[in-house]
Tab-separated table of N, CA and C in Angstrom:
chain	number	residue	atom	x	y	z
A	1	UNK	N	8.082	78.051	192.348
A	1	UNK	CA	6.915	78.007	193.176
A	1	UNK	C	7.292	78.553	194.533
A	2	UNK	N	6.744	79.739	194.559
A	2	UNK	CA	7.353	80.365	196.096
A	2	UNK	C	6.292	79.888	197.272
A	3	UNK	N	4.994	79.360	197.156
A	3	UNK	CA	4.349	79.045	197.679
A	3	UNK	C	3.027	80.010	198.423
A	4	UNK	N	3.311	81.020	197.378
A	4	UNK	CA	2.379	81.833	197.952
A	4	UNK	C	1.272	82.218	196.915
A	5	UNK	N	-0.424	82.097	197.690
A	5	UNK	CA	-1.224	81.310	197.201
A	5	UNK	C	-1.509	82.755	195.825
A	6	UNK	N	-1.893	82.645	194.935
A	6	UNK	CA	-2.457	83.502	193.957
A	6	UNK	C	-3.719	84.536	194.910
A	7	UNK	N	-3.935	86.305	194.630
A	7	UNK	CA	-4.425	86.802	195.391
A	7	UNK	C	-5.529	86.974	194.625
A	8	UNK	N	-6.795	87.110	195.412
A	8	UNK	CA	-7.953	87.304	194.433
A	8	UNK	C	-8.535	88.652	194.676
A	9	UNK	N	-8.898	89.476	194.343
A	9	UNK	CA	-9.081	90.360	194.291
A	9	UNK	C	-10.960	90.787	194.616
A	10	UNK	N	-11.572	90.890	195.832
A	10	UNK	CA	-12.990	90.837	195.553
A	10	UNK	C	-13.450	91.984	195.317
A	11	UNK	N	-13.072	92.966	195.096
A	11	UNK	CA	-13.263	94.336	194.412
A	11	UNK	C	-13.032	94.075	192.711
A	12	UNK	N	-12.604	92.813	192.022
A	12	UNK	CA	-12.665	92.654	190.506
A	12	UNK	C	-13.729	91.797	190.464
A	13	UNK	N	-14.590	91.030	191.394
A	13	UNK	CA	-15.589	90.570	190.771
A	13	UNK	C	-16.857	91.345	191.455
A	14	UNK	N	-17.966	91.424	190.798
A	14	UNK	CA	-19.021	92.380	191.453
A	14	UNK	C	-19.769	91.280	191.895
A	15	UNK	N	-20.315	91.857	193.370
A	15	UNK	CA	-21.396	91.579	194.306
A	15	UNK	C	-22.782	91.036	193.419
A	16	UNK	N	-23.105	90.136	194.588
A	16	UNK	CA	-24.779	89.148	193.393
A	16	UNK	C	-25.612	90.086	193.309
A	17	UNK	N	-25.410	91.257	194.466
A	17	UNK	CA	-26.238	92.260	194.596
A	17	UNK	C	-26.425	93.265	193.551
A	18	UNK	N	-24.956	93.530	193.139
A	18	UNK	CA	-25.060	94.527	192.549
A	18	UNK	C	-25.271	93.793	190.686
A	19	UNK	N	-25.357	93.077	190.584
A	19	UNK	CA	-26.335	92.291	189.477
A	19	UNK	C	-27.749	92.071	189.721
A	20	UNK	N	-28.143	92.058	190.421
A	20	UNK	CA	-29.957	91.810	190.598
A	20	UNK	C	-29.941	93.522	190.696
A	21	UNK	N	-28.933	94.855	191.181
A	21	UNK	CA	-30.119	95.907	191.217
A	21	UNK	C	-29.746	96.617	189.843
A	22	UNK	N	-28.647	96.214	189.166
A	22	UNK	CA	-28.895	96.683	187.655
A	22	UNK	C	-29.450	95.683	186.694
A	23	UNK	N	-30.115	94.538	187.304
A	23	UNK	CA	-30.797	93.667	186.583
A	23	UNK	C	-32.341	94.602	186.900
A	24	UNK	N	-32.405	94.685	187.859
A	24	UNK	CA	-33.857	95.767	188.263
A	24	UNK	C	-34.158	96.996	187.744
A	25	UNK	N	-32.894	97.729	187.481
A	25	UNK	CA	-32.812	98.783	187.042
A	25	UNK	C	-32.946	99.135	185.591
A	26	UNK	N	-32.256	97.834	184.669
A	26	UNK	CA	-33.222	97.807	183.572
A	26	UNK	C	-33.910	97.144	183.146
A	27	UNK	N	-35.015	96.391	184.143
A	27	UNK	CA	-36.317	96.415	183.818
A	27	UNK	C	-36.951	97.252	184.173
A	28	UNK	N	-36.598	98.133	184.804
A	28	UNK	CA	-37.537	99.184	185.116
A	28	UNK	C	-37.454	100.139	184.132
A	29	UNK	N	-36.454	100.257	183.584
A	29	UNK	CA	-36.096	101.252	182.326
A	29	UNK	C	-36.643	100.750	181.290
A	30	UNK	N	-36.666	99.176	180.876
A	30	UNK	CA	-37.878	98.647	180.121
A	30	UNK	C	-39.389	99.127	179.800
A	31	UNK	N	-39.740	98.992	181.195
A	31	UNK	CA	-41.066	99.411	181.373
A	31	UNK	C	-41.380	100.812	180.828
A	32	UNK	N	-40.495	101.474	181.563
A	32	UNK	CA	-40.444	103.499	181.190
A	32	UNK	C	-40.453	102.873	179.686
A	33	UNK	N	-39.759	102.529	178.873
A	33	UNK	CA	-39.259	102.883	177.139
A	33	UNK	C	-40.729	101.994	177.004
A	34	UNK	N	-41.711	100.850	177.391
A	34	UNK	CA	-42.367	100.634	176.931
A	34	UNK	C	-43.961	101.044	176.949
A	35	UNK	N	-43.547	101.701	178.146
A	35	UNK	CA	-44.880	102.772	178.630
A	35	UNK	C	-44.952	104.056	177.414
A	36	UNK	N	-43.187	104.444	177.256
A	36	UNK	CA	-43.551	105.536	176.140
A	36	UNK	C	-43.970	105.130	174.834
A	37	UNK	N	-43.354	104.102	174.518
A	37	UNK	CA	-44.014	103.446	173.235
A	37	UNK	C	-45.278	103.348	173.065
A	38	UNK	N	-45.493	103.248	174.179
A	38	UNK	CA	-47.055	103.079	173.925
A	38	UNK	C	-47.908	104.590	174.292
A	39	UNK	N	-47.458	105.354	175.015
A	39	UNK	CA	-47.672	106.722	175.012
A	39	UNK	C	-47.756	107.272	173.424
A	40	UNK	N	-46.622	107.507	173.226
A	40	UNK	CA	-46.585	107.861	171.429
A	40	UNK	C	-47.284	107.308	170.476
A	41	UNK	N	-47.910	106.271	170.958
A	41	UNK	CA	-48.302	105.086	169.475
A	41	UNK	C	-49.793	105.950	169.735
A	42	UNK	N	-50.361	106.204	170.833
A	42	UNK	CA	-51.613	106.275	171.204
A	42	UNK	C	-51.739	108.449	170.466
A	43	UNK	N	-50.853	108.693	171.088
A	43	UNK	CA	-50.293	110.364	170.703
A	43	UNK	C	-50.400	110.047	168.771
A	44	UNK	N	-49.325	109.359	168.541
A	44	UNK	CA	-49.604	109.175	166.751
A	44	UNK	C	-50.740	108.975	166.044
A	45	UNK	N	-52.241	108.154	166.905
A	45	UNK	CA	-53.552	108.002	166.711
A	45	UNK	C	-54.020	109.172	166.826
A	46	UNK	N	-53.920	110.075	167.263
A	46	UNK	CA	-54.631	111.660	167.632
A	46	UNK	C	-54.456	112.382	167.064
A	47	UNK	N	-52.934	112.080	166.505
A	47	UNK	CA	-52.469	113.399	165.379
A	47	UNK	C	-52.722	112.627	163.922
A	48	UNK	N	-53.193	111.170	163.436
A	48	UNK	CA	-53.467	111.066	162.416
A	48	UNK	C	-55.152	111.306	162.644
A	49	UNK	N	-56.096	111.520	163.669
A	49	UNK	CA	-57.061	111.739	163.351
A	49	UNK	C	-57.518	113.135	163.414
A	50	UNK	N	-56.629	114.023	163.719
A	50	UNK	CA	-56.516	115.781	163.975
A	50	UNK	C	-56.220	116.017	162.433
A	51	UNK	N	-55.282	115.269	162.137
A	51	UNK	CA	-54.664	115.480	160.553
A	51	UNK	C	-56.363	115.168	159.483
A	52	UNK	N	-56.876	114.254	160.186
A	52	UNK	CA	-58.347	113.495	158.792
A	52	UNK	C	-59.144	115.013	159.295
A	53	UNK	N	-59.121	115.272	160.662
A	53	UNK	CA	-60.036	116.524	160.354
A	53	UNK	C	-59.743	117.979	159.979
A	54	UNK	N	-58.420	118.177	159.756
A	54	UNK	CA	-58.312	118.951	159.181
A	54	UNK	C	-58.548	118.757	157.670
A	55	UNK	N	-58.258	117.837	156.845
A	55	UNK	CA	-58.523	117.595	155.740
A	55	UNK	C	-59.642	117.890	155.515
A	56	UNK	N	-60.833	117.125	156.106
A	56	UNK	CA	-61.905	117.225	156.794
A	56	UNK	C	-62.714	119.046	156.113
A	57	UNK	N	-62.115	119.246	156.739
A	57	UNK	CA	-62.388	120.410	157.272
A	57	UNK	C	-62.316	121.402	156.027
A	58	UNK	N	-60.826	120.935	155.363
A	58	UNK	CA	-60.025	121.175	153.895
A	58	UNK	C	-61.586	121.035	152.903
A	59	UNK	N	-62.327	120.649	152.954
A	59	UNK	CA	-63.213	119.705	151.842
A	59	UNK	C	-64.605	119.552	152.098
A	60	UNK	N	-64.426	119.959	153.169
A	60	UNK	CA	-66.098	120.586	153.393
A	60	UNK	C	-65.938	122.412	153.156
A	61	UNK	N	-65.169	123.127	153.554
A	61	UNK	CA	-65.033	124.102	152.886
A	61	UNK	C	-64.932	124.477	151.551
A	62	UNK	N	-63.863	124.320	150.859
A	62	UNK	CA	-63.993	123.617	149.037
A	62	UNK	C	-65.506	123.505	148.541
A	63	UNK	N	-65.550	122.159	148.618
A	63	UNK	CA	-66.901	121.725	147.879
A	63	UNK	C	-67.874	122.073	148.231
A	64	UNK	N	-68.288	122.273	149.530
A	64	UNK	CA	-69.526	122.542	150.021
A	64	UNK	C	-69.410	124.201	150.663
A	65	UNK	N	-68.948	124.592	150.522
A	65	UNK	CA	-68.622	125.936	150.726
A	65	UNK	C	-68.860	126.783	149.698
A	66	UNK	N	-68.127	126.639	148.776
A	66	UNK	CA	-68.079	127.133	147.641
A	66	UNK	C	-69.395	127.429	146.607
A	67	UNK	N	-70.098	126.466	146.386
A	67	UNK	CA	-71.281	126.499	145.705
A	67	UNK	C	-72.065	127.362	146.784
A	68	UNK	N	-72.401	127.076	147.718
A	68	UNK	CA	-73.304	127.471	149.201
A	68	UNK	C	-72.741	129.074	148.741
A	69	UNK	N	-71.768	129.039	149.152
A	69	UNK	CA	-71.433	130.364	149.570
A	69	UNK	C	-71.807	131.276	148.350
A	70	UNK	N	-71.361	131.415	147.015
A	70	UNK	CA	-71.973	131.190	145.621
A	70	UNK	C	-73.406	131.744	146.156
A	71	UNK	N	-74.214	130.721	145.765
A	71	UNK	CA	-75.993	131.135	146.264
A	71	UNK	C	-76.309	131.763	147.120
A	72	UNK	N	-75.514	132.025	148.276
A	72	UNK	CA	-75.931	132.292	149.679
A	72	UNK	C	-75.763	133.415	149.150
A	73	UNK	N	-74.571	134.341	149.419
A	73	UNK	CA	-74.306	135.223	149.438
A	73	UNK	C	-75.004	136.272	147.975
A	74	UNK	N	-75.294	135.685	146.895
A	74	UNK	CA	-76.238	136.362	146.048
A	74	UNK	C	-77.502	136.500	146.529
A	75	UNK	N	-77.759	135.699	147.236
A	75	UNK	CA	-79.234	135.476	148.058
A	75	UNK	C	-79.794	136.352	148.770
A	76	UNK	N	-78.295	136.757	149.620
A	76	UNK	CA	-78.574	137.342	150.785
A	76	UNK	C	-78.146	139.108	150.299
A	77	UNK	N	-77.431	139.039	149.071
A	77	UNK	CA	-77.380	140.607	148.908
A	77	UNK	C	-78.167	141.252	147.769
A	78	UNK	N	-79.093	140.138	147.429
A	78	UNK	CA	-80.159	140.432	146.558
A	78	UNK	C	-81.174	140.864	147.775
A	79	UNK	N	-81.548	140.215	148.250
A	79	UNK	CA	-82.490	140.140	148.997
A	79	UNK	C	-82.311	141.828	150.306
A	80	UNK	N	-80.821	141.724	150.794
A	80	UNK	CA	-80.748	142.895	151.255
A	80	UNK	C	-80.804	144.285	150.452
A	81	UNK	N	-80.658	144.353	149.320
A	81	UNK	CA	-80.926	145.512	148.276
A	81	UNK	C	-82.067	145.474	148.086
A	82	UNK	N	-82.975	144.986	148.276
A	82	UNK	CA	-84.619	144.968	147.537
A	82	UNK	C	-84.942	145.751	148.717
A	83	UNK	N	-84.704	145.284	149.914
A	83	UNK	CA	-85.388	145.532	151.770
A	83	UNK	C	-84.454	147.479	151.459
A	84	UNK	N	-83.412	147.919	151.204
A	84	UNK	CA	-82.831	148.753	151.692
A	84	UNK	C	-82.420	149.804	150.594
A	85	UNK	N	-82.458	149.117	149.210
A	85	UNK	CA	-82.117	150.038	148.048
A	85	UNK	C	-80.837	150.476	147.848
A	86	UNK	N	-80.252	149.746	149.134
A	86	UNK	CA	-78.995	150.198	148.668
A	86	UNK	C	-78.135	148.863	148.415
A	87	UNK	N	-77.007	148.801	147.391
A	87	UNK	CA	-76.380	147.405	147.270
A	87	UNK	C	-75.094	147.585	147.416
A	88	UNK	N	-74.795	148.395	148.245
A	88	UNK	CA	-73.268	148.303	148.987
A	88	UNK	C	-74.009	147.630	150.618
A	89	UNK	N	-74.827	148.011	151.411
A	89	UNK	CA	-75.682	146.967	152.236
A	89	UNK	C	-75.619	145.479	152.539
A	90	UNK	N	-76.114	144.974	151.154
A	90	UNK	CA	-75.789	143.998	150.757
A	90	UNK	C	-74.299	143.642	150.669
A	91	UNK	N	-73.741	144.140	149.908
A	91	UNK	CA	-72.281	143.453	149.649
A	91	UNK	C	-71.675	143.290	151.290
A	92	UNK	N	-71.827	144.405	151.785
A	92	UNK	CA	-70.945	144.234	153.301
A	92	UNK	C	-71.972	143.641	154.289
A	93	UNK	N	-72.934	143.217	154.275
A	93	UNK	CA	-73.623	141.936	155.081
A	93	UNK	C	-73.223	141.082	154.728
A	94	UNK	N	-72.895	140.649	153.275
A	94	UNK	CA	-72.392	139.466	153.118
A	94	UNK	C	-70.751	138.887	153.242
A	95	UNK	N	-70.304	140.186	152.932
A	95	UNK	CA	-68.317	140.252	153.598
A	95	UNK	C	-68.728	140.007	155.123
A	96	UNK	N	-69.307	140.582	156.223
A	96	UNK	CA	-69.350	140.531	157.263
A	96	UNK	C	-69.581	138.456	158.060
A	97	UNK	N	-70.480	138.251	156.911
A	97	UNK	CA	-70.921	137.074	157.318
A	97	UNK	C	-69.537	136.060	156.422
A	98	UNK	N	-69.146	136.016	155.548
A	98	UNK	CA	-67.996	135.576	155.904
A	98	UNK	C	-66.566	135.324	156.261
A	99	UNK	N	-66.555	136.699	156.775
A	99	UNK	CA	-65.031	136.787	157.396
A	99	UNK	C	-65.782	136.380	159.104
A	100	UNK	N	-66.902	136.149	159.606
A	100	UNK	CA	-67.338	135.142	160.657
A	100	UNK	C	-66.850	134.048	160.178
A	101	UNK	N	-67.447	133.067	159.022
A	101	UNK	CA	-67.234	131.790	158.631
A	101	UNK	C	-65.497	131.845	158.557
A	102	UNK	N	-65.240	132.144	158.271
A	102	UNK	CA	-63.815	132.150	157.987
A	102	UNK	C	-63.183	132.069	159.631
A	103	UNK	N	-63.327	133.066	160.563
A	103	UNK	CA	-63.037	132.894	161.729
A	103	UNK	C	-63.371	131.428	163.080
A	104	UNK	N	-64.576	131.110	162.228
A	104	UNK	CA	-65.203	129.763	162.899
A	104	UNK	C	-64.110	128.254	162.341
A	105	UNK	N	-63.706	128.616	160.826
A	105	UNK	CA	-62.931	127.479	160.405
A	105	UNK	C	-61.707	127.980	160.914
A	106	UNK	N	-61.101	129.166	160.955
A	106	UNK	CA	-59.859	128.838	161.632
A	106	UNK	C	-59.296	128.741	163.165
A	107	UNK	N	-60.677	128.892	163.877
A	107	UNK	CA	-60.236	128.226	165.498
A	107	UNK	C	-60.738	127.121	165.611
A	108	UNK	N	-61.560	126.607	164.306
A	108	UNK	CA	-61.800	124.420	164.534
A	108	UNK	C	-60.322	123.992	163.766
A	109	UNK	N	-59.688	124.488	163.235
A	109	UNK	CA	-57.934	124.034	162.546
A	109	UNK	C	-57.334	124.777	163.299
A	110	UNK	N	-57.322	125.462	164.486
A	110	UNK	CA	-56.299	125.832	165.949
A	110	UNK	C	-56.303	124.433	166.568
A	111	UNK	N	-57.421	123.958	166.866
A	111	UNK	CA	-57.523	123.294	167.973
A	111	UNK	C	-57.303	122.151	167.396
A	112	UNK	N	-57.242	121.880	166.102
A	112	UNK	CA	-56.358	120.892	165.563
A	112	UNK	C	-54.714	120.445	165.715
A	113	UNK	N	-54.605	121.829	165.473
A	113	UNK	CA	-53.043	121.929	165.307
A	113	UNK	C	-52.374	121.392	166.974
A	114	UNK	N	-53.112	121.914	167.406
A	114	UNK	CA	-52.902	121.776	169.198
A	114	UNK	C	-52.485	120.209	169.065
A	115	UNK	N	-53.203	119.285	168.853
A	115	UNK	CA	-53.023	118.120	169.049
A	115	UNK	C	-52.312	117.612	168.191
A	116	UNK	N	-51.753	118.204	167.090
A	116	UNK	CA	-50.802	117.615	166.425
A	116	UNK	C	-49.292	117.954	166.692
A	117	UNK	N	-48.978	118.514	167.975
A	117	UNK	CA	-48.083	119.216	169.009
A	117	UNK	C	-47.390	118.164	169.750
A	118	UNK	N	-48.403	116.637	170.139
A	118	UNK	CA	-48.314	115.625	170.995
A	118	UNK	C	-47.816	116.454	171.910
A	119	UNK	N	-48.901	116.965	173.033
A	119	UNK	CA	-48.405	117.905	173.970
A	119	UNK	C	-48.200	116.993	175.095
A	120	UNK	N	-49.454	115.951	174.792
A	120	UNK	CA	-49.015	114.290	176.388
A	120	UNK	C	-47.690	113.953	176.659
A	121	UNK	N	-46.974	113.587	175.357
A	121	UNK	CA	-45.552	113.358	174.802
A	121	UNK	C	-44.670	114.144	175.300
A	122	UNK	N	-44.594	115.352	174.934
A	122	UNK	CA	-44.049	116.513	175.475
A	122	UNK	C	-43.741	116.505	176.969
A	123	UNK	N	-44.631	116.298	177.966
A	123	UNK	CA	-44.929	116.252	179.305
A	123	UNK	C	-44.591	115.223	179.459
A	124	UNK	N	-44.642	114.061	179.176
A	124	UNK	CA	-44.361	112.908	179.851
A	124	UNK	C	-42.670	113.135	179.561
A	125	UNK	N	-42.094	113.816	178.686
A	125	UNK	CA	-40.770	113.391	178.008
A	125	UNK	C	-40.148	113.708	178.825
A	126	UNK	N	-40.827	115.451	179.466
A	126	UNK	CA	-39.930	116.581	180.184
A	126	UNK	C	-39.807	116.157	181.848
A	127	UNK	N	-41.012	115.122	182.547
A	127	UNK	CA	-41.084	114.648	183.546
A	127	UNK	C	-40.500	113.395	183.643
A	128	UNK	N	-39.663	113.167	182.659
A	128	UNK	CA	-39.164	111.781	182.616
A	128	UNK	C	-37.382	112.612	182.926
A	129	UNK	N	-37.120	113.542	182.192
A	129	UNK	CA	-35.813	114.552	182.530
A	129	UNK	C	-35.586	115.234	183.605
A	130	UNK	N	-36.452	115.118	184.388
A	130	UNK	CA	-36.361	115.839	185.586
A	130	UNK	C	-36.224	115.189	186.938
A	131	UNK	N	-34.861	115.296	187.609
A	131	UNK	CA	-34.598	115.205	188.554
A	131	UNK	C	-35.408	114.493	189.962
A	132	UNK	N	-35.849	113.489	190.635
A	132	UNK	CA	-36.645	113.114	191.222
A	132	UNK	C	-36.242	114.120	192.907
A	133	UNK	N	-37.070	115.073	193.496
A	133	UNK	CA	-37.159	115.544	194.442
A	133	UNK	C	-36.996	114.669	195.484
């Protein structure tokens, strides 16, 4: 026993401080992971209802397209050959009218696809990576 007291070192135990601001620090990181959770959950609702209308979309074309289009288009190139005598007239009024339809269903399944991108997600992810100014 030399009498000299044991040294304590207060650089080996950490400050109360510096426990309450990484006690702060992840609750705040809590919050962020539970804000995104809930960002995404709400993003996953948009893209399963982008997904029903494209289906949607799948099946009103099909079934109801198909027959329609069927009648229509005999309809309409009967009817344009009687008016004009000629039945190439007809045939390309009725190609004309649906490569329209065709163009109308594929920018309502663009603007589908868009949202099945989770572009909110995206943005929130990339502003969450970026450096605070």
């Amino acid at each position: 026993m030399d009498g000299a007291a044991p040294s304590t070192d207060s650089a080996a135990t950490p400050e109360p401080d510096t426990f309450s601001a990484a006690r702060a620090a992840l609750d705040q990181a809590m919050r962020v992971a539970e804000a995104m959770l809930a960002l995404l959950r709400s993003e996953l609702r948009l893209a399963r209802s982008s997904v029903l209308m494209l289906v949607w979309l799948g099946f009103a074309l099909v079934f109801l397209g198909v027959g329609a289009w069927l009648a229509t288009s005999a309809a309409i190139a009967a009817g344009i050959y009687q008016l004009t005598g000629n039945v190439f007239y007809g045939i390309g009024s009725v190609a004309l009218a649906n490569i329209v339809g065709v163009v109308v269903v594929l920018l309502a399944m663009r603007g589908c696809s868009r949202d099945l991108g989770l572009p909110r997600t995206r943005r929130a992810l990339l502003q969450l990576g970026r450096p605070k100014s």
